[in-house]
Amino acid sequence: MTTGVWLVVRKVERSRLHALKQSLASALAHQVERKMANLEQALRGASGYLGRGPLPTRSEWRAYVERLDLPMAYPGVQGFSFVEWIPRPDLPDHLRRVRREGFPDYAVAPGGSAGPLLEGASTILYLEPMNAENQHAFGKDMLEDFTRRQAMLQARDTGQVVTSGPLVLYQDASGKPQPGVVLFGPVFREGQPVTTVAERRAALRGWATIPLRMDDFIRSVLSQFEPQAELSLFDSELSAGSQLYDSDPSHPVSGTATPWTLKIPGRTWVARIEPSPDFHRHVGHPRHWQFLLAGMVISLLVFTLLIFQTGAEARAKLLARLRGEELLASEVQFRALFERAPFGMAIVDSSSGRFLSVNPRFGDILGYSTEELLARDFQSITHPEHLQGELASVRDLASGAMPVIHKEMRYLHRSGQEIWARLSMAKLPSVSGAADRHLSVVEDIRERRRIEDSLRRSEANLSLAQEIGEFGSWQVVYQDGNESWSVSDGLRRLYGYRPDQPITLQTGFDIMHPEDREAVRSAWEAAMAGTGPSEWEHRIIVNGEVRWVAVRVLFQFNQDGRLQEASGIVQDITRRWATEEALRLSEARLRILGDQLPDSFLYQYLSRPGEAPRFLYLSAGVERLCGLKAGDVVQDPGLLFSQVDPTMLPAYLQAEAVSARDLSPFAMDLRQRHVDGRWRWFRVRSKPRPQPDGSVLWEGISTDITEAHEARLVLEESEARFRGLFELSPDPITLARLSDGALIEVNQAWCDLTGLTREEVLGRSTRELGPWARPEEREAFHRALRDSGGFGPEDILVKDRQGQLHQVVMSSRVLLIQGEQHYLSMSKDLSDRMEAERALKESEAKFRGVVEQATEAIYIHDEQGRLLMCNPEACRSTGFSQAELFGMRVQDLDLECSPDQDAGAWQTLKVGEQLTLQGRHRRKDGTSFPVEIRLGLLSPESPRQLLALVRDLTGQEQAIQADLRARKAESLVLMAGSIAHDFNNIFQGVLGFLEVAKLRAEQNPDVRQLLGRAEGSLRKAIGLSWKMLDFSGRALVKQDRLDLEAWLPAFAATLQLDLASTCLLEVSCEPTPYIMGDRLRLEEVLQALVANAREAAEPMPGRARLRLHTDFGADRPDSASPGIWPLPRPEFPATVCLEVSDEGPGVPAAILDRICDPFFTTHQLGRGLGLPSVMGILQAHRAGLHIFNGERGGLVIRMHFPPGGA
């Protein structure tokens, strides 16, 4: 019995210990895999960040890495770096760029001994944190290390994160090394396709990398297991050379420990894990030996006593003890599985739905912590659409209707997101009376559902593609001698099968064209045997219609070589066959056309390595162009090839071999000798088509380009001359690409202008070099090239290397060079010319200022008298515009010009001489005016030009006429005054005699009446004499004190009575000083002036205005104001101004000057007091008189009186 107990206990303990060991090893392996998966996700995030748009700056990368919090989130990580991929041609630009960032000594250093990669290099460009250790890695080319290169190229080609093999980190190269690895995440440029390997290589920007020191990293993982477990970690295989980590080198892990395979990114690690001595202290030492010893002693001592009591009690105790041990081992195993399970697990109270226990994975799936879930029930996290079904399932479990339930449903994530999961529920055993519980296992199936949705979409797309592309697919599985066929809907439509029609291989042969069945059967058997192609074409008959189909099959065999599965795709190629038939007809027509080509011939020939070519077809043009008959060349191909220049034949054969190898089009210019001995040039163009028998079919055309070749030679000579002119031109010339503005060629003059060398500028754009001083001119330049294909000539401002500005005139034109648009620009430095032009402009400005402001007319004309230039005064004086004068000759303008006589004088005139002439110029309105002309020669060189200064003598002539009129008027005035004075004296004597006669004739009424009449007539004669005195300026006036402000309104009312009802008299009086004068004589003046105003407005209604104000001189017009001053203004600080104005048409300027002349009038004679008499009265009052046309029309007459007491 003791032995039996010992065996049972020993078995239970071993089972328990084995379970604990396995649980410990599983948890540790899972922890390593999880840490590595976290690093993989970090690399994927960094790869996405580095692939977007332009490469981030160093500071941006530093900020990104700092946000990751590497020491806390990823213990053991040495750093986070970006390794840039540099194609070999881009290496110089890369070096310049990094050196400009503040690393003047930067260079790409070898990172190993494997040698550089031909395609390009790599460099550790960014590495954070940039501490002293990590600085050793900056600039290293990781591709020169074999281990790193393998991982980098694998990551590039697969697009996945890859872990390298064991290596020594660059950071440990100078110290004590420890095993390390590097994780590489490929960085592809965002937006570029990365479906195939070639696309991923083209889109590569570099790698995001994480270097790991394995000792530091694994210790961080083992922190919670280290007292209980010993670990040895290997790369791929268990060997000393591949060891990555050993937790205790002095105590190697036993070789009997079970190896664990760890799936890490892009690699497999093998781990050996066994419990440490601390593990046994933690779980307890085996106790089965104690049971054995104790049992033997007790058996010997109480054997006799217990021999009769071997019953149920002892067995029950023993079984209870054994059961307890088993339960303990089972509980430990379940708890380890529960905590470390990759699925979410929870123990739930079935009645309330409250969570009694949950594992960490369950919280990870739903976004809650374990504590938060324990405070919830499953109803709160279940999607509302699934809640009722979930409650029903729990009731079924509790009732025992269903022992286990599996379903797919949605949960609610903490963020509100819907989580699809697979739920498995099982009822847990419970003690009688205790609440029902059940175990829920939740698997996150979002990724699986995404794949399934993608698969359904792919199947739908495939079905749609089959429908659109007119093809179908089939599959047959061979098992146990049976065939299981499945066909797509597209194939049923193509073959005309019914939806329910069973499909076999024979049904396929039944619809084949009878003539094709045997050939298809043979092709099927050959493809299945691997001795023939797996593709063929044949005809089918569907509903009486013949169709062509293309078939491609794939056979799969099991390990025994038996056919296991066959699948295929069938496509309707009826349209293609119709097209090919049309193509054959077209080829026939092409051959007919080829025979008609005037300067070309078509050919077809087959070639095999080591054999002479064999012509299949030659058009008739070969006889016309080469002198050979097509039939002769077909019989003997050497006839045609013998005409090729022997020096060119090897190159021709080599180029043809390359074209045949690459299946690329062939093109070459050849020189051939005609049978008549003349050399001709031909352009041979053909395309190779490989044939099933290994030969190559060449189809091509040979065109006679002799004339074009000769023209090209002439062009090359022209280009050589252009190159000479380009280099020797004193003006700057540039040639650049239109697409990016890169300079292709510049001449020395351009380099001299900008101060840059040719080596500095070639391949760089002017935007980068910066010779444009004004950015808006550069934009206008490129816009003009794009829109119109040309620019200029335009003046632009150029800046040289020293910052000095140059004014240049530039012209550009777009050219097509080798199929790409370029632009050629020519410039001319205008700095010296601009300075000369500036001086010339200053001189011209001075000359033009003199000409424009001259008060005399100025003309420039040639020897034929054609007017070439005139100033504004010439236009003003003649009334012609400049355009009209430029079409005239001097003879057209000068009425007294003699063409022959003046031309002779002009021709004999020398520089420095002056010729003065008198003439009469005509105006545009037909009038003329006298002029004085002074001529001088501008330039003695041909064509001779003469400068004429023309003075208008109209004023001088008018002055003479005015002087004559004045003298005449003065004579008349003096004569009238003398006569009036004499008559007045006589009239006064006669008046005295008449008064005496009246006294003596008082008694004779008749005589007295006659004397009264005589007195009246005499008094009229006396009044007439006074008027003559007024006319002569010797008017008789009294000097009384007059208040014009009080007198004018009253007298205006009297004047209004004499005016017609249509004429309104307006009066405006301001306070004024008194004057000294004769009221009656001033009334005569106002009557005369108002009468003139009334006549000016007739026959239309109008008004006359009387205005009285004091003029203090600030706004008083002087003698230079518009109009005339018949009497000068009084020389006083202020005058009393009496103004009379009307609304008539005013007085023309020509008449205004004569309006005050004696006997001048615009009306019929004998009407009222004339202005000469008004002038006489005003002159006697020492008043001034100003007459002018008003701004709004009408005539204004202002009388300025001295104030009283002055």
Short mmCIF file of N, CA and C in Angstrom, two decimals, residues 757-837:
data_model
loop_
_atom_site.label_atom_id
_atom_site.label_comp_id
_atom_site.label_asym_id
_atom_site.label_seq_id
_atom_site.Cartn_x
_atom_site.Cartn_y
_atom_site.Cartn_z
N THR A 757 31.39 80.25 -62.95
CA THR A 757 32.12 79.41 -63.89
C THR A 757 31.18 78.43 -64.55
N ARG A 758 31.62 77.91 -65.68
CA ARG A 758 30.80 76.95 -66.44
C ARG A 758 30.55 75.68 -65.62
N GLU A 759 31.55 75.23 -64.88
CA GLU A 759 31.40 74.02 -64.09
C GLU A 759 30.39 74.21 -62.97
N GLU A 760 30.29 75.42 -62.45
CA GLU A 760 29.35 75.67 -61.35
C GLU A 760 27.89 75.66 -61.80
N VAL A 761 27.62 76.03 -63.02
CA VAL A 761 26.24 76.28 -63.43
C VAL A 761 25.61 75.15 -64.23
N LEU A 762 26.42 74.33 -64.93
CA LEU A 762 25.82 73.30 -65.78
C LEU A 762 25.03 72.31 -64.93
N GLY A 763 23.81 72.03 -65.36
CA GLY A 763 22.94 71.12 -64.65
C GLY A 763 22.12 71.77 -63.56
N ARG A 764 22.36 73.05 -63.30
CA ARG A 764 21.59 73.75 -62.26
C ARG A 764 20.72 74.81 -62.92
N SER A 765 19.62 75.13 -62.28
CA SER A 765 18.67 76.09 -62.85
C SER A 765 19.04 77.50 -62.42
N THR A 766 18.57 78.47 -63.21
CA THR A 766 18.81 79.87 -62.87
C THR A 766 18.07 80.26 -61.60
N ARG A 767 16.98 79.55 -61.29
CA ARG A 767 16.28 79.81 -60.02
C ARG A 767 17.20 79.51 -58.85
N GLU A 768 17.96 78.42 -58.98
CA GLU A 768 18.87 78.04 -57.92
C GLU A 768 20.09 78.94 -57.88
N LEU A 769 20.61 79.32 -59.06
CA LEU A 769 21.81 80.15 -59.13
C LEU A 769 21.53 81.59 -58.76
N GLY A 770 20.33 82.07 -59.02
CA GLY A 770 19.91 83.39 -58.58
C GLY A 770 20.42 84.58 -59.35
N PRO A 771 20.60 84.52 -60.70
CA PRO A 771 21.01 85.74 -61.41
C PRO A 771 19.86 86.72 -61.62
N TRP A 772 18.61 86.25 -61.42
CA TRP A 772 17.48 87.16 -61.61
C TRP A 772 17.39 88.09 -60.41
N ALA A 773 17.47 89.40 -60.66
CA ALA A 773 17.37 90.37 -59.57
C ALA A 773 15.92 90.58 -59.15
N ARG A 774 14.99 90.41 -60.10
CA ARG A 774 13.57 90.62 -59.80
C ARG A 774 12.83 89.31 -60.03
N PRO A 775 12.27 88.69 -58.98
CA PRO A 775 11.54 87.42 -59.18
C PRO A 775 10.37 87.55 -60.13
N GLU A 776 9.71 88.72 -60.16
CA GLU A 776 8.55 88.85 -61.05
C GLU A 776 8.98 88.79 -62.52
N GLU A 777 10.21 89.24 -62.84
CA GLU A 777 10.70 89.14 -64.22
C GLU A 777 10.95 87.68 -64.59
N ARG A 778 11.46 86.89 -63.61
CA ARG A 778 11.69 85.47 -63.89
C ARG A 778 10.38 84.75 -64.14
N GLU A 779 9.34 85.05 -63.32
CA GLU A 779 8.04 84.41 -63.53
C GLU A 779 7.45 84.79 -64.88
N ALA A 780 7.54 86.08 -65.24
CA ALA A 780 7.02 86.53 -66.53
C ALA A 780 7.77 85.86 -67.68
N PHE A 781 9.09 85.65 -67.51
CA PHE A 781 9.90 84.99 -68.52
C PHE A 781 9.43 83.56 -68.76
N HIS A 782 9.29 82.75 -67.68
CA HIS A 782 8.87 81.36 -67.84
C HIS A 782 7.42 81.27 -68.33
N ARG A 783 6.57 82.19 -67.90
CA ARG A 783 5.18 82.18 -68.36
C ARG A 783 5.11 82.45 -69.86
N ALA A 784 5.92 83.41 -70.35
CA ALA A 784 5.92 83.71 -71.78
C ALA A 784 6.43 82.52 -72.59
N LEU A 785 7.45 81.81 -72.07
CA LEU A 785 7.96 80.64 -72.79
C LEU A 785 6.90 79.55 -72.87
N ARG A 786 6.18 79.33 -71.77
CA ARG A 786 5.15 78.28 -71.78
C ARG A 786 3.98 78.65 -72.67
N ASP A 787 3.57 79.93 -72.63
CA ASP A 787 2.35 80.33 -73.32
C ASP A 787 2.58 80.59 -74.81
N SER A 788 3.68 81.27 -75.15
CA SER A 788 3.87 81.69 -76.54
C SER A 788 5.13 81.13 -77.18
N GLY A 789 5.94 80.41 -76.41
CA GLY A 789 7.15 79.83 -76.99
C GLY A 789 8.27 80.81 -77.18
N GLY A 790 8.17 82.01 -76.65
CA GLY A 790 9.23 82.99 -76.82
C GLY A 790 9.13 84.08 -75.78
N PHE A 791 10.21 84.84 -75.68
CA PHE A 791 10.26 85.96 -74.73
C PHE A 791 11.13 87.05 -75.33
N GLY A 792 10.63 88.29 -75.19
CA GLY A 792 11.44 89.45 -75.54
C GLY A 792 11.47 89.77 -77.01
N PRO A 793 12.37 90.70 -77.37
CA PRO A 793 13.38 91.25 -76.46
C PRO A 793 12.78 92.17 -75.38
N GLU A 794 13.26 91.93 -74.15
CA GLU A 794 12.81 92.70 -73.00
C GLU A 794 14.01 93.07 -72.15
N ASP A 795 13.92 94.25 -71.51
CA ASP A 795 14.97 94.67 -70.59
C ASP A 795 14.74 94.02 -69.24
N ILE A 796 15.77 93.39 -68.69
CA ILE A 796 15.68 92.76 -67.37
C ILE A 796 16.91 93.16 -66.56
N LEU A 797 16.83 92.90 -65.26
CA LEU A 797 17.90 93.24 -64.36
C LEU A 797 18.56 91.95 -63.88
N VAL A 798 19.90 91.85 -64.07
CA VAL A 798 20.66 90.66 -63.72
C VAL A 798 21.61 91.00 -62.59
N LYS A 799 21.78 90.07 -61.66
CA LYS A 799 22.67 90.26 -60.52
C LYS A 799 23.83 89.29 -60.65
N ASP A 800 25.07 89.81 -60.54
CA ASP A 800 26.23 88.93 -60.64
C ASP A 800 26.59 88.39 -59.26
N ARG A 801 27.68 87.62 -59.21
CA ARG A 801 28.06 86.95 -57.96
C ARG A 801 28.34 87.95 -56.84
N GLN A 802 28.88 89.12 -57.17
CA GLN A 802 29.17 90.13 -56.15
C GLN A 802 27.96 90.97 -55.78
N GLY A 803 26.80 90.69 -56.41
CA GLY A 803 25.60 91.45 -56.10
C GLY A 803 25.42 92.69 -56.94
N GLN A 804 26.36 92.95 -57.90
CA GLN A 804 26.22 94.12 -58.74
C GLN A 804 25.13 93.89 -59.78
N LEU A 805 24.33 94.91 -60.06
CA LEU A 805 23.21 94.80 -60.98
C LEU A 805 23.63 95.22 -62.38
N HIS A 806 23.11 94.52 -63.37
CA HIS A 806 23.38 94.81 -64.78
C HIS A 806 22.05 94.86 -65.52
N GLN A 807 21.86 95.90 -66.30
CA GLN A 807 20.67 95.99 -67.15
C GLN A 807 21.00 95.32 -68.48
N VAL A 808 20.21 94.30 -68.84
CA VAL A 808 20.45 93.59 -70.09
C VAL A 808 19.15 93.50 -70.86
N VAL A 809 19.27 93.36 -72.17
CA VAL A 809 18.10 93.07 -73.00
C VAL A 809 18.23 91.62 -73.44
N MET A 810 17.16 90.83 -73.23
CA MET A 810 17.23 89.39 -73.45
C MET A 810 16.10 88.94 -74.37
N SER A 811 16.44 88.02 -75.25
CA SER A 811 15.46 87.37 -76.12
C SER A 811 15.64 85.86 -75.97
N SER A 812 14.51 85.13 -75.95
CA SER A 812 14.54 83.67 -75.81
C SER A 812 13.52 83.05 -76.74
N ARG A 813 13.87 81.86 -77.23
CA ARG A 813 12.95 81.10 -78.08
C ARG A 813 13.02 79.63 -77.68
N VAL A 814 11.87 78.97 -77.75
CA VAL A 814 11.79 77.55 -77.42
C VAL A 814 12.20 76.72 -78.64
N LEU A 815 13.09 75.74 -78.41
CA LEU A 815 13.58 74.86 -79.47
C LEU A 815 13.28 73.41 -79.07
N LEU A 816 13.13 72.56 -80.05
CA LEU A 816 12.93 71.13 -79.83
C LEU A 816 14.24 70.43 -80.17
N ILE A 817 14.91 69.90 -79.14
CA ILE A 817 16.20 69.24 -79.32
C ILE A 817 16.06 67.81 -78.83
N GLN A 818 16.22 66.87 -79.76
CA GLN A 818 16.12 65.44 -79.46
C GLN A 818 14.81 65.11 -78.76
N GLY A 819 13.75 65.69 -79.26
CA GLY A 819 12.41 65.40 -78.74
C GLY A 819 12.07 66.09 -77.44
N GLU A 820 12.94 66.91 -76.91
CA GLU A 820 12.68 67.60 -75.64
C GLU A 820 12.78 69.10 -75.85
N GLN A 821 11.89 69.84 -75.19
CA GLN A 821 11.85 71.29 -75.36
C GLN A 821 12.97 71.95 -74.56
N HIS A 822 13.70 72.84 -75.24
CA HIS A 822 14.74 73.66 -74.63
C HIS A 822 14.45 75.11 -75.01
N TYR A 823 15.17 76.02 -74.38
CA TYR A 823 15.07 77.42 -74.81
C TYR A 823 16.47 78.02 -74.88
N LEU A 824 16.68 78.77 -75.96
CA LEU A 824 17.95 79.44 -76.22
C LEU A 824 17.77 80.92 -75.90
N SER A 825 18.64 81.46 -75.08
CA SER A 825 18.53 82.85 -74.64
C SER A 825 19.79 83.61 -75.03
N MET A 826 19.59 84.80 -75.59
CA MET A 826 20.70 85.69 -75.92
C MET A 826 20.46 87.02 -75.21
N SER A 827 21.51 87.54 -74.62
CA SER A 827 21.40 88.77 -73.85
C SER A 827 22.46 89.76 -74.32
N LYS A 828 22.22 90.99 -74.01
CA LYS A 828 23.21 92.04 -74.30
C LYS A 828 23.27 92.96 -73.11
N ASP A 829 24.49 93.14 -72.59
CA ASP A 829 24.68 94.00 -71.43
C ASP A 829 24.50 95.46 -71.85
N LEU A 830 23.53 96.08 -71.24
CA LEU A 830 23.19 97.46 -71.61
C LEU A 830 23.76 98.48 -70.64
N SER A 831 24.67 98.05 -69.76
CA SER A 831 25.13 98.98 -68.73
C SER A 831 25.76 100.22 -69.34
N ASP A 832 26.75 100.01 -70.30
CA ASP A 832 27.38 101.18 -70.92
C ASP A 832 26.39 101.94 -71.78
N ARG A 833 25.59 101.17 -72.54
CA ARG A 833 24.63 101.85 -73.40
C ARG A 833 23.59 102.61 -72.58
N MET A 834 23.18 101.99 -71.45
CA MET A 834 22.20 102.65 -70.60
C MET A 834 22.75 103.97 -70.05
N GLU A 835 24.06 103.97 -69.72
CA GLU A 835 24.65 105.21 -69.22
C GLU A 835 24.65 106.27 -70.30
N ALA A 836 25.02 105.83 -71.55
CA ALA A 836 25.01 106.79 -72.65
C ALA A 836 23.58 107.25 -72.94
N GLU A 837 22.65 106.31 -72.90
CA GLU A 837 21.26 106.69 -73.16
C GLU A 837 20.73 107.62 -72.08
#
